[in-house]
CSV table of C-alpha atoms and ligand atoms in Angstrom, one decimal:
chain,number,residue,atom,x,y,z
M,1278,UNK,CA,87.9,113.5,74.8
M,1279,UNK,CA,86.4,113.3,71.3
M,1280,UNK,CA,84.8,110.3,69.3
M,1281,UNK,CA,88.3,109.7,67.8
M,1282,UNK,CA,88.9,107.0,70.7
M,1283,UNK,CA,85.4,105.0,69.8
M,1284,UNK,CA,86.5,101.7,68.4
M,1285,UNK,CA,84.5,98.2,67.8
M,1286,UNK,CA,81.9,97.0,70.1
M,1287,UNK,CA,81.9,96.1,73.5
M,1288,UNK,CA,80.0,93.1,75.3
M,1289,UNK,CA,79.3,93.5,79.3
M,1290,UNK,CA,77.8,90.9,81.2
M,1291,UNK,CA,76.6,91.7,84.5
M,1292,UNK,CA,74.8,89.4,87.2
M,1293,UNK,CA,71.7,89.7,89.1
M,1294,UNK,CA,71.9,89.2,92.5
M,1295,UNK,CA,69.7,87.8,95.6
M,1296,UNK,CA,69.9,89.6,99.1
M,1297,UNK,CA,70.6,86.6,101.3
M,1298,UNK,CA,70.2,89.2,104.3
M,1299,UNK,CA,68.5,92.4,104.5
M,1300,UNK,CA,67.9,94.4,107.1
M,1301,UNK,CA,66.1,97.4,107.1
M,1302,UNK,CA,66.4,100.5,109.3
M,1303,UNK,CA,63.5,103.5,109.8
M,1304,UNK,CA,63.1,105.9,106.9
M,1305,UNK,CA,65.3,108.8,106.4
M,1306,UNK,CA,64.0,112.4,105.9
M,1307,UNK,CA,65.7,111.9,102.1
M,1308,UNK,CA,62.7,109.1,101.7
M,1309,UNK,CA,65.7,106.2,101.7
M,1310,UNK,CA,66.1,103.5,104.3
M,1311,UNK,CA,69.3,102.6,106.5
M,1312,UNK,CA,70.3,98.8,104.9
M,1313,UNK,CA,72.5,96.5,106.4
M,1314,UNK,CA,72.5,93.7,103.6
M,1315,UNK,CA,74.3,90.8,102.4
M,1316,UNK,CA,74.3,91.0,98.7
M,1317,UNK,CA,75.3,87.4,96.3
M,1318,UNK,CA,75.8,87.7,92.8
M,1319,UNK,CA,74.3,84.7,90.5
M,1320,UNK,CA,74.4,83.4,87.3
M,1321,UNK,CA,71.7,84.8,86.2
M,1322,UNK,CA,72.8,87.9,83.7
M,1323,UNK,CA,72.3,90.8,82.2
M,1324,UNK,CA,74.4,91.2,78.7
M,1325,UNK,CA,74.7,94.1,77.5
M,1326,UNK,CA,76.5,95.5,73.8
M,1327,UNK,CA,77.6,99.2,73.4
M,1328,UNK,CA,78.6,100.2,69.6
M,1329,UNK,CA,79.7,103.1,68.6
M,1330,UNK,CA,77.6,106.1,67.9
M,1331,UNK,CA,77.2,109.9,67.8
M,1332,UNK,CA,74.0,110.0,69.1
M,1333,UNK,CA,72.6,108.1,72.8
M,1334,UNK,CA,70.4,105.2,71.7
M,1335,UNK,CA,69.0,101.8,73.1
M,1336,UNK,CA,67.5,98.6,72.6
M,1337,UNK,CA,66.1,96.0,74.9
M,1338,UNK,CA,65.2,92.7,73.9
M,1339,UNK,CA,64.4,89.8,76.1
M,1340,UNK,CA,61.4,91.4,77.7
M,1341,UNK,CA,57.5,90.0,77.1
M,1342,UNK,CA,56.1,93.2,77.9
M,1343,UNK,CA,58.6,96.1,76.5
M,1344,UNK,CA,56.7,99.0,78.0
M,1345,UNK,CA,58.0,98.0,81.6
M,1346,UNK,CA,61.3,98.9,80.5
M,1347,UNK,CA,61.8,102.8,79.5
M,1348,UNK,CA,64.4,103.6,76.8
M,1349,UNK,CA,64.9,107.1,77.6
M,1350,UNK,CA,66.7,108.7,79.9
M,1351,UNK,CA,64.3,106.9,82.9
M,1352,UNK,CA,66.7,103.7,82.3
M,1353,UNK,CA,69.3,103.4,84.1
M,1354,UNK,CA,71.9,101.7,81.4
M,1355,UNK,CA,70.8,105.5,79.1
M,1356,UNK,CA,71.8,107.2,82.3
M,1357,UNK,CA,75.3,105.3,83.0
M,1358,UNK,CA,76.2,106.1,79.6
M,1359,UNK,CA,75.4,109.6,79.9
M,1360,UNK,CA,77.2,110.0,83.0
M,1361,UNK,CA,80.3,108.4,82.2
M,1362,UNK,CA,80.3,110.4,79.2
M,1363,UNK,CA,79.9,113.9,81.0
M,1364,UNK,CA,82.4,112.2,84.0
M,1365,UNK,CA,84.9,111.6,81.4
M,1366,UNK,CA,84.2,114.9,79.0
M,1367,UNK,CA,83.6,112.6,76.2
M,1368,UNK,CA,81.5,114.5,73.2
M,1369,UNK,CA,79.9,111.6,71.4
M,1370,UNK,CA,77.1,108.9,72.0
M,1371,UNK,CA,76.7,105.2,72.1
M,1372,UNK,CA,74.4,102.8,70.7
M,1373,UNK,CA,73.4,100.5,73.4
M,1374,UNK,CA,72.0,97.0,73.4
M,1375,UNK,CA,70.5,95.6,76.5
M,1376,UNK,CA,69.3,91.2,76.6
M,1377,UNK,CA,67.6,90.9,79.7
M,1378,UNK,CA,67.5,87.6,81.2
M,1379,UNK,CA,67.3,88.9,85.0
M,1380,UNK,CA,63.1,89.8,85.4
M,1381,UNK,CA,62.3,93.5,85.4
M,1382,UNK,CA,60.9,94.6,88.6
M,1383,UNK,CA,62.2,91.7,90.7
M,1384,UNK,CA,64.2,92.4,93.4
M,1385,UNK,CA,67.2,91.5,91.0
M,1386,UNK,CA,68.5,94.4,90.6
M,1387,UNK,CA,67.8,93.7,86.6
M,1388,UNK,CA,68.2,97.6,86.1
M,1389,UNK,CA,71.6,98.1,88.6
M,1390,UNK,CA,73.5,95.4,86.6
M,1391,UNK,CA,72.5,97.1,83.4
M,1392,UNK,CA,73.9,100.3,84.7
M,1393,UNK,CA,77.0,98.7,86.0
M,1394,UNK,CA,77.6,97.0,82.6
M,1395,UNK,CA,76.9,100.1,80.6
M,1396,UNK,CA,79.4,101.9,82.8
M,1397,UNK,CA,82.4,99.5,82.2
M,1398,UNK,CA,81.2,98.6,78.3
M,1399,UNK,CA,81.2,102.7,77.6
M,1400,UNK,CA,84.5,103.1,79.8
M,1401,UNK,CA,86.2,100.4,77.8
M,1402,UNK,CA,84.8,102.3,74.5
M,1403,UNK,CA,85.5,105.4,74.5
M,1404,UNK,CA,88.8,104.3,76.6
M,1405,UNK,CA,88.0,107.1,79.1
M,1406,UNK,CA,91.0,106.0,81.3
M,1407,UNK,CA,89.0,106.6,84.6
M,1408,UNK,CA,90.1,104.4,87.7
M,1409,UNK,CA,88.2,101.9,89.2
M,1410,UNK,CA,87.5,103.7,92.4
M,1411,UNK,CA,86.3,106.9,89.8
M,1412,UNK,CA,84.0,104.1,88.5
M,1413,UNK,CA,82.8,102.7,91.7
M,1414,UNK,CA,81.7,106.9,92.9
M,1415,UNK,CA,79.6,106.8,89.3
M,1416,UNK,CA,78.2,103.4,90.1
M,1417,UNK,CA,77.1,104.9,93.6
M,1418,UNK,CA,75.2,107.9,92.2
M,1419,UNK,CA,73.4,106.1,89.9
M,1420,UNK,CA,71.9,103.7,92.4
M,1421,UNK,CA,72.6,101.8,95.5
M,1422,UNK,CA,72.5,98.2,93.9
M,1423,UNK,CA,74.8,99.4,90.9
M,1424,UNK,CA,78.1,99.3,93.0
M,1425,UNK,CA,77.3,95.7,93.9
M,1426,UNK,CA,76.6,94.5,90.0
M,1427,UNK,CA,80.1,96.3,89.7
M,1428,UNK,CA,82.0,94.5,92.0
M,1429,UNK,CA,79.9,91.0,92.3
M,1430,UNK,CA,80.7,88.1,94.6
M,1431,UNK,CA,79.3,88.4,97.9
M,1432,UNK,CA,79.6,91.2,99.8
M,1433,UNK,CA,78.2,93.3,102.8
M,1434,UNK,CA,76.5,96.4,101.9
M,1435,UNK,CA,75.9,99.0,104.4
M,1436,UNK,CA,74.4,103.2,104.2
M,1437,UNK,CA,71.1,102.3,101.7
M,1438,UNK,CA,73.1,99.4,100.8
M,1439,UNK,CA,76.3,101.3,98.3
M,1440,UNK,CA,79.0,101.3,100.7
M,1441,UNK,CA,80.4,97.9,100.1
M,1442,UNK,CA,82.8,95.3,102.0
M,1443,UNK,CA,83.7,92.0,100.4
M,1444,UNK,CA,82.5,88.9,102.6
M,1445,UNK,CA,84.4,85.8,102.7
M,1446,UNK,CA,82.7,83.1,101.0
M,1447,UNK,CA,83.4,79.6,100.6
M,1448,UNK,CA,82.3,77.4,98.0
M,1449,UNK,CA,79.3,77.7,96.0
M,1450,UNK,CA,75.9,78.0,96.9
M,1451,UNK,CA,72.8,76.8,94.7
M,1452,UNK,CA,69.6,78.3,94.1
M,1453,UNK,CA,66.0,77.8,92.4
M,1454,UNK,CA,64.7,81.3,91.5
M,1455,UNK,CA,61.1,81.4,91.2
M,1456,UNK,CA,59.9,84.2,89.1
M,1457,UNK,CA,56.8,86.0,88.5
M,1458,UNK,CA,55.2,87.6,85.5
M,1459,UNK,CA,54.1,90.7,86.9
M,1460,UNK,CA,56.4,92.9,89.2
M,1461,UNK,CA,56.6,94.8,92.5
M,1462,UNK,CA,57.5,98.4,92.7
M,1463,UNK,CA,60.5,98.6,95.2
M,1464,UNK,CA,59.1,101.6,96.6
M,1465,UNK,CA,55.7,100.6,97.2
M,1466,UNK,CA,57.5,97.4,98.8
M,1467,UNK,CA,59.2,99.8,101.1
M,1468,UNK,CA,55.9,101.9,101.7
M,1469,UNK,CA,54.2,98.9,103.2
M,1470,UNK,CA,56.9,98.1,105.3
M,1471,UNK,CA,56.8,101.9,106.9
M,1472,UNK,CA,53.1,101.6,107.4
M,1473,UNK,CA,52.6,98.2,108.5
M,1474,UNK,CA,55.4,99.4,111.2
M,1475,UNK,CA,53.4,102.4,112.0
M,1476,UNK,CA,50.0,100.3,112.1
M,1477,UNK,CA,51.1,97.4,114.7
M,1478,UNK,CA,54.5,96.1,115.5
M,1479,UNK,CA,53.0,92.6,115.4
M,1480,UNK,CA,52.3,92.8,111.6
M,1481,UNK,CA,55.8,93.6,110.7
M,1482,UNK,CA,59.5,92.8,112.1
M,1483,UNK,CA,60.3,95.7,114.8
M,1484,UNK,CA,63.2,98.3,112.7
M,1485,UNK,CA,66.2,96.5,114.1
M,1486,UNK,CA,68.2,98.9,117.0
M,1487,UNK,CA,71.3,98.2,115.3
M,1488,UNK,CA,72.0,97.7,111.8
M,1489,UNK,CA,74.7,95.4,111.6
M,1490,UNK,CA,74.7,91.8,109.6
M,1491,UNK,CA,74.1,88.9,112.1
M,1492,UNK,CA,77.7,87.5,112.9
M,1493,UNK,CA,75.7,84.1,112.1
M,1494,UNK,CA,75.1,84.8,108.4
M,1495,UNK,CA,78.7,85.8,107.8
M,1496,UNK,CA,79.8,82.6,109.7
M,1497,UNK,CA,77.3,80.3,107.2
M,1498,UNK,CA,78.8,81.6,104.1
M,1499,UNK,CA,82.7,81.9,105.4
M,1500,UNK,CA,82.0,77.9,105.9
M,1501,UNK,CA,80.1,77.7,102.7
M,1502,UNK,CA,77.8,75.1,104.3
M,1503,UNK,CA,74.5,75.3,102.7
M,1504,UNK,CA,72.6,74.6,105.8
M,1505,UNK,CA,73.7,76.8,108.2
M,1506,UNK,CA,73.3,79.7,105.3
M,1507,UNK,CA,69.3,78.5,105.3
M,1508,UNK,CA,68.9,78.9,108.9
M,1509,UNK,CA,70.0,83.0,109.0
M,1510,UNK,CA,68.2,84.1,105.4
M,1511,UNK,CA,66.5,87.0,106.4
M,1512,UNK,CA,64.8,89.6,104.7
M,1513,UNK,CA,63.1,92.3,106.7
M,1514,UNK,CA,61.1,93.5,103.5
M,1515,UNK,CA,59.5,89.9,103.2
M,1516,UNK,CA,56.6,90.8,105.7
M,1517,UNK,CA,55.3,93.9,103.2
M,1518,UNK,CA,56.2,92.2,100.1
M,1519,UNK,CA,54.2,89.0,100.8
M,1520,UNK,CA,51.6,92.0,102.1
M,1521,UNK,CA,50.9,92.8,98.4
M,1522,UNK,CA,51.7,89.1,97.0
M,1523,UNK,CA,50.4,86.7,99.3
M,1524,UNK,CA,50.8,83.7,96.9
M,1525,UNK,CA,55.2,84.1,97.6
M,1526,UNK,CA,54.8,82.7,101.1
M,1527,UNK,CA,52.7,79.6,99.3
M,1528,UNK,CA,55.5,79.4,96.6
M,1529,UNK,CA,58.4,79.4,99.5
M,1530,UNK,CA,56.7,76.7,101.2
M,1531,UNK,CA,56.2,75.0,98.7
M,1532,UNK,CA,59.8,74.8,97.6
M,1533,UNK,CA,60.5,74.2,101.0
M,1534,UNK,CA,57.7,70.5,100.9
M,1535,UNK,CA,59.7,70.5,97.1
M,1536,UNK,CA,63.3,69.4,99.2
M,1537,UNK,CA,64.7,73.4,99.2
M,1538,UNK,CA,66.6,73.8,102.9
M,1539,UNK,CA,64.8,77.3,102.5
M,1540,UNK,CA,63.2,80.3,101.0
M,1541,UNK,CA,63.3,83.8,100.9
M,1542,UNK,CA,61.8,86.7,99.0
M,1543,UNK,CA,64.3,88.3,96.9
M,1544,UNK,CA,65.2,91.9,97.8
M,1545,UNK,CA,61.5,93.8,97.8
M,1546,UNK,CA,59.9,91.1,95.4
M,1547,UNK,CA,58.2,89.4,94.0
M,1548,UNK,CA,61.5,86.5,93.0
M,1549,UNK,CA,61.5,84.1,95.3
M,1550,UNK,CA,65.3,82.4,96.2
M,1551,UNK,CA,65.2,78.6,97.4
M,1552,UNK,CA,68.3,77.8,98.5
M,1553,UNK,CA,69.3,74.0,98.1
M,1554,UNK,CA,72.2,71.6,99.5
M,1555,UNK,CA,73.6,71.2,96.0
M,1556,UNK,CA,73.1,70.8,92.5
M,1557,UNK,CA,71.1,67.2,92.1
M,1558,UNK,CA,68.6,68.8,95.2
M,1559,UNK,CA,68.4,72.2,93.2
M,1560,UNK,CA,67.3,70.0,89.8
M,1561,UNK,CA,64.9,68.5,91.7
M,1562,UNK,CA,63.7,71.1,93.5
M,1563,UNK,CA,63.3,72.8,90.1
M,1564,UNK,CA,61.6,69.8,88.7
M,1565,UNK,CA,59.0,69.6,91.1
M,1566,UNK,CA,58.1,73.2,91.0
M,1567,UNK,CA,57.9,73.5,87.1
M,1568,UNK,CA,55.3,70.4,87.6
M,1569,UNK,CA,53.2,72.7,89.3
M,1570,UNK,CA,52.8,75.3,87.1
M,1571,UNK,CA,55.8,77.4,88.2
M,1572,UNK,CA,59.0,79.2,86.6
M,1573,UNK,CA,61.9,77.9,88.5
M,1574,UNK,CA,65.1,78.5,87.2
M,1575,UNK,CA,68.2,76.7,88.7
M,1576,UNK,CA,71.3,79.3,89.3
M,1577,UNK,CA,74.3,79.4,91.5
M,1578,UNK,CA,76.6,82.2,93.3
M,1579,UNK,CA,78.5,83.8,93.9
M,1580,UNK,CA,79.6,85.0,90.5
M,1581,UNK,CA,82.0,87.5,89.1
M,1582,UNK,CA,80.3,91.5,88.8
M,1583,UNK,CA,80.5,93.4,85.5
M,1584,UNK,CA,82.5,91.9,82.9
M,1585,UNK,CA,83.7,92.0,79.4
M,1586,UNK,CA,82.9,89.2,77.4
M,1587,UNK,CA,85.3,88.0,74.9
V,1624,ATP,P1,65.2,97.9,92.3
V,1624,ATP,O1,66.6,98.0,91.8
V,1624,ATP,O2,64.5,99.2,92.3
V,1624,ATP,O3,65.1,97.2,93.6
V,1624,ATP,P2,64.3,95.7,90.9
V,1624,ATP,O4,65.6,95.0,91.0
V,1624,ATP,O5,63.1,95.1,91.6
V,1624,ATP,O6,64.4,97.2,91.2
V,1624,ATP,P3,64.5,96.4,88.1
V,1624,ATP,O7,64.3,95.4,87.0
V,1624,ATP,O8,65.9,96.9,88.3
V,1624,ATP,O9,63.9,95.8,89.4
V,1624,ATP,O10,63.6,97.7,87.7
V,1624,ATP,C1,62.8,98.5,88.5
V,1624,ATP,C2,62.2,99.5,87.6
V,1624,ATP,O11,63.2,100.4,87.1
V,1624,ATP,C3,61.5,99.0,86.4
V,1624,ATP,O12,60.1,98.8,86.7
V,1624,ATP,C4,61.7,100.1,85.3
V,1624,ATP,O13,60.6,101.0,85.3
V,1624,ATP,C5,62.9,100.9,85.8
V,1624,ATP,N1,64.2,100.7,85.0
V,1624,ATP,C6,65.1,101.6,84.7
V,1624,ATP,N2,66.1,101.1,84.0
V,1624,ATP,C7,65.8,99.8,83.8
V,1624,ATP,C8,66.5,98.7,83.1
V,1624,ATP,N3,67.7,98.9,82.5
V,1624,ATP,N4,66.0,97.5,83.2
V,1624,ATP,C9,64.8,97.3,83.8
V,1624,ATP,N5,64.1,98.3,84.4
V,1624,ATP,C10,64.6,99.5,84.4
């Protein structure tokens, strides 16, 4: 395929998502983890614009601190691209815009839903005619969140989390993220976890002997009730995460005195979710917490996955 198919820009929007379960299994030889995980889009997004170009380049704007963010071939939207590209035996480049809105390093998947929308922004570019399931195989080898920011909604994700099943959801659910200025690396998240296991069972939840989603948490969101979601959140990397941040277990009780049903750290950290009976609750949930010197933001899911805008 040559550059003869590029044509006028492209706008992706992709969401970030929350894990409203996750549990995790003992650690492969490969270094990954067994997940069994219940993945929820929201509408917090990702946008990002691919132009035409000869050459591979990127911007990001939207981040306070740009050296968290690599713009060479270390980020994962450069590395969509460049896959597609060679997937689709395309010989030009792209000029690619990322606006991050989603906070870098946490436990968003900030960097998956760029790679998801550089994928379908390039494919709809260069008009590489690949087939969704084509896509899908591309998403998985560039991570294990990316399928998800691909397909959105809510869904089950199983293997380290990229073998996906839809879940029936009812209804929309709402959500005050609180988010943090600095970080957590997801694999020194997933470090603790392995040695806090090794050190004492007490410290950390036991690897679960089968890695299947809790037919309760399925149940909650195929009835869409709110509270019955807030009594199965679960998140098995919460334990190590709040190891190396102990200030998120203040901030989820905190939302939890603010009127939030309950909280959860987000993935491996360091967002926390609050999940809230409804939009009024979430407003004033948000409200209390921005009083005390916090960075709530009020989103909802599930959402749509990657998407063209316009
Ligand atoms: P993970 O997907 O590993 O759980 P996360 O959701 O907590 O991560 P991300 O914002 O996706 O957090 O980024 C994790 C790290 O990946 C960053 O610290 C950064 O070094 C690197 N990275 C690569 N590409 C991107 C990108 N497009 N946006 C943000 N970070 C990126």
């Amino acid at each position: 395929m040559s550059q003869a198919s590029s044509s006028a820009s492209v706008h992706v929007r992709a969401p970030g998502k929350i894990n409203v379960y996750l549990g995790v299994g003992g650690r492969h030889d490969d270094g990954y983890h067994a997940l069994a995980t219940v993945f929820q889009a929201v509408s917090l997004y990702e946008d990002v614009i691919a132009r035409p170009a000869a050459d591979f380049s990127l911007v990001v704007r939207g981040v306070d601190d740009p050296s968290t963010v690599p713009l060479d071939d270390r980020n994962l939207a450069m590395r969509a691209a460049k896959l597609l590209a060679a997937a689709a035996d395309f010989d030009g480049g792209v000029a690619l815009e990322i606006r991050k809105s989603v906070p870098v390093a946490g436990g968003m998947g900030g960097g998956s839903a760029d790679a998801a929308a550089a994928l379908v922004a390039c494919d709809a570019l260069w008009g590489t005619g690949l087939s969704t399931a084509r896509l899908h195989e591309l998403a998985a080898r560039l991570g294990a969140d990316v399928p998800f920011a691909l397909h959105g909604g809510t869904a089950v994700g199983t293997g380290r989390g990229d073998r996906l099943n839809p879940a029936l959801a009812r209804g929309r659910f709402e959500w005050v993220l609180v988010t943090s200025d600095e970080g957590l690396s997801t694999p020194a998240v997933y470090g603790r976890l392995d040695a806090l296991r090794e050190e004492d069972g007490a410290l950390a939840d036991d690897p679960p002997l089968s890695l299947d989603v809790p037919i309760p948490v399925l149940q909650a969101l195929r009835s869409g009730d709110a509270g019955d979601l807030a009594s199965s959140l679960h998140n098995d990397l919460q334990t190590a995460a709040v190891h190396e941040r102990p200030d998120l277990e203040r901030t989820i009780e905190h939302g939890i005195r603010a009127g939030a049903l309950h909280g959860i750290v987000s993935g491996s950290g360091p967002t926390v979710a609050l999940l809230c009976a409804g939009p009024e609750n979430a407003q004033d949930v948000q409200s209390a917490l921005r009083e005390a010197g916090l960075d709530p933001l009020h989103v909802h899911g599930p959402v749509p996955g990657a998407r063209i805008v316009g």
